[in-house]
Amino acid sequence: MAYIPEHKILIEADLATAAEDLQWWGDSWLDNIAYRKLQVEKIVPVHMNVMTYDETLKMVAPGIRRVKEWCDQHLAKGDYFPGCPGFLKGQVRP
């Protein structure tokens, strides 16, 4: 990802917009924005149209929830997937 502070634009490649069904990197992506204290207004994805930050959050939030549920279901069966984002501490910020 790349950030252009003077325009409050974040360019990302498959971090937020890789998939809507199961959003594998959503927590990590949001945690990176928060950790770096980025002020993001626009998202410029490599494979999609430009979106506002709020539009992107609205798009990825359900996928973040679904992947956490998927990971929890597999963990309950004894299946552990290293790096499963459902085991991260990040929060969904709708």
mmCIF file of C-alpha atoms in Angstrom:
data_model
loop_
_atom_site.group_PDB
_atom_site.id
_atom_site.type_symbol
_atom_site.label_atom_id
_atom_site.label_comp_id
_atom_site.label_asym_id
_atom_site.label_seq_id
_atom_site.Cartn_x
_atom_site.Cartn_y
_atom_site.Cartn_z
ATOM 1 C CA MET A 1 0.000 0.000 0.000
ATOM 2 C CA ALA A 2 1.067 3.575 -0.555
ATOM 3 C CA TYR A 3 -0.183 6.761 1.108
ATOM 4 C CA ILE A 4 -0.290 10.277 -0.345
ATOM 5 C CA PRO A 5 -0.746 12.471 2.743
ATOM 6 C CA GLU A 6 -1.398 15.793 0.998
ATOM 7 C CA HIS A 7 -4.404 14.252 -0.755
ATOM 8 C CA LYS A 8 -5.399 11.775 2.002
ATOM 9 C CA ILE A 9 -5.316 8.994 -0.585
ATOM 10 C CA LEU A 10 -4.399 5.395 0.136
ATOM 11 C CA ILE A 11 -3.443 3.170 -2.781
ATOM 12 C CA GLU A 12 -3.852 -0.531 -2.076
ATOM 13 C CA ALA A 13 -3.374 -3.748 -3.985
ATOM 14 C CA ASP A 14 -5.585 -6.585 -2.755
ATOM 15 C CA LEU A 15 -5.445 -5.610 0.916
ATOM 16 C CA ALA A 16 -8.985 -4.305 1.240
ATOM 17 C CA THR A 17 -10.392 -5.191 -2.145
ATOM 18 C CA ALA A 18 -9.079 -8.707 -2.761
ATOM 19 C CA ALA A 19 -12.380 -10.451 -2.014
ATOM 20 C CA GLU A 20 -15.716 -9.545 -0.561
ATOM 21 C CA ASP A 21 -16.840 -12.996 0.654
ATOM 22 C CA LEU A 22 -13.957 -13.702 3.027
ATOM 23 C CA GLN A 23 -11.864 -10.611 3.745
ATOM 24 C CA TRP A 24 -8.541 -12.165 4.779
ATOM 25 C CA TRP A 25 -6.491 -8.994 5.266
ATOM 26 C CA GLY A 26 -9.141 -6.525 6.422
ATOM 27 C CA ASP A 27 -8.036 -6.404 10.061
ATOM 28 C CA SER A 28 -4.386 -6.064 9.151
ATOM 29 C CA TRP A 29 -5.186 -3.317 6.650
ATOM 30 C CA LEU A 30 -7.271 -1.363 9.184
ATOM 31 C CA ASP A 31 -4.689 -1.920 11.932
ATOM 32 C CA ASN A 32 -1.950 -0.530 9.659
ATOM 33 C CA ILE A 33 -3.991 2.607 8.944
ATOM 34 C CA ALA A 34 -4.645 3.123 12.662
ATOM 35 C CA TYR A 35 -1.064 2.330 13.725
ATOM 36 C CA ARG A 36 0.384 4.813 11.231
ATOM 37 C CA LYS A 37 -2.317 7.389 12.094
ATOM 38 C CA LEU A 38 -3.167 7.866 8.423
ATOM 39 C CA GLN A 39 -5.942 10.284 7.564
ATOM 40 C CA VAL A 40 -7.601 8.518 4.653
ATOM 41 C CA GLU A 41 -10.440 9.957 2.607
ATOM 42 C CA LYS A 42 -10.058 8.078 -0.700
ATOM 43 C CA ILE A 43 -9.012 4.530 -1.489
ATOM 44 C CA VAL A 44 -7.449 3.816 -4.865
ATOM 45 C CA PRO A 45 -7.537 0.050 -5.323
ATOM 46 C CA VAL A 46 -5.476 -1.530 -8.068
ATOM 47 C CA HIS A 47 -8.342 -3.693 -9.373
ATOM 48 C CA MET A 48 -11.460 -1.637 -8.621
ATOM 49 C CA ASN A 49 -12.823 1.886 -8.920
ATOM 50 C CA VAL A 50 -11.806 4.667 -6.568
ATOM 51 C CA MET A 51 -13.910 4.676 -3.386
ATOM 52 C CA THR A 52 -14.208 6.806 -0.309
ATOM 53 C CA TYR A 53 -12.765 5.367 2.880
ATOM 54 C CA ASP A 54 -16.296 4.914 4.255
ATOM 55 C CA GLU A 55 -17.431 3.076 1.105
ATOM 56 C CA THR A 56 -14.460 0.738 1.415
ATOM 57 C CA LEU A 57 -15.179 0.058 5.090
ATOM 58 C CA LYS A 58 -18.801 -0.705 4.250
ATOM 59 C CA MET A 59 -17.657 -3.137 1.542
ATOM 60 C CA VAL A 60 -15.076 -5.025 3.632
ATOM 61 C CA ALA A 61 -16.795 -5.159 7.048
ATOM 62 C CA PRO A 62 -19.101 -8.111 6.213
ATOM 63 C CA GLY A 63 -16.173 -10.064 4.737
ATOM 64 C CA ILE A 64 -14.105 -9.446 7.884
ATOM 65 C CA ARG A 65 -16.943 -10.793 10.023
ATOM 66 C CA ARG A 66 -17.390 -13.818 7.733
ATOM 67 C CA VAL A 67 -13.712 -14.757 7.789
ATOM 68 C CA LYS A 68 -13.636 -14.509 11.583
ATOM 69 C CA GLU A 69 -16.668 -16.820 11.736
ATOM 70 C CA TRP A 70 -15.002 -19.200 9.248
ATOM 71 C CA CYS A 71 -11.812 -19.298 11.331
ATOM 72 C CA ASP A 72 -13.786 -19.810 14.558
ATOM 73 C CA GLN A 73 -15.721 -22.708 12.993
ATOM 74 C CA HIS A 74 -12.511 -24.409 11.877
ATOM 75 C CA LEU A 75 -10.776 -23.804 15.190
ATOM 76 C CA ALA A 76 -13.763 -25.386 16.979
ATOM 77 C CA LYS A 77 -13.224 -28.519 14.833
ATOM 78 C CA GLY A 78 -9.517 -28.573 15.705
ATOM 79 C CA ASP A 79 -8.416 -27.204 12.339
ATOM 80 C CA TYR A 80 -5.905 -24.402 12.811
ATOM 81 C CA PHE A 81 -4.810 -22.282 9.884
ATOM 82 C CA PRO A 82 -1.626 -20.327 10.699
ATOM 83 C CA GLY A 83 -2.203 -16.629 10.164
ATOM 84 C CA CYS A 84 -5.969 -17.005 10.061
ATOM 85 C CA PRO A 85 -7.152 -13.393 10.410
ATOM 86 C CA GLY A 86 -9.953 -14.535 12.663
ATOM 87 C CA PHE A 87 -7.287 -14.973 15.351
ATOM 88 C CA LEU A 88 -6.016 -11.378 15.135
ATOM 89 C CA LYS A 89 -6.911 -8.652 17.610
ATOM 90 C CA GLY A 90 -8.146 -6.114 15.023
ATOM 91 C CA GLN A 91 -11.605 -4.629 15.191
ATOM 92 C CA VAL A 92 -14.132 -4.202 12.401
ATOM 93 C CA ARG A 93 -14.800 -0.495 12.042
ATOM 94 C CA PRO A 94 -18.011 -0.238 9.968
#
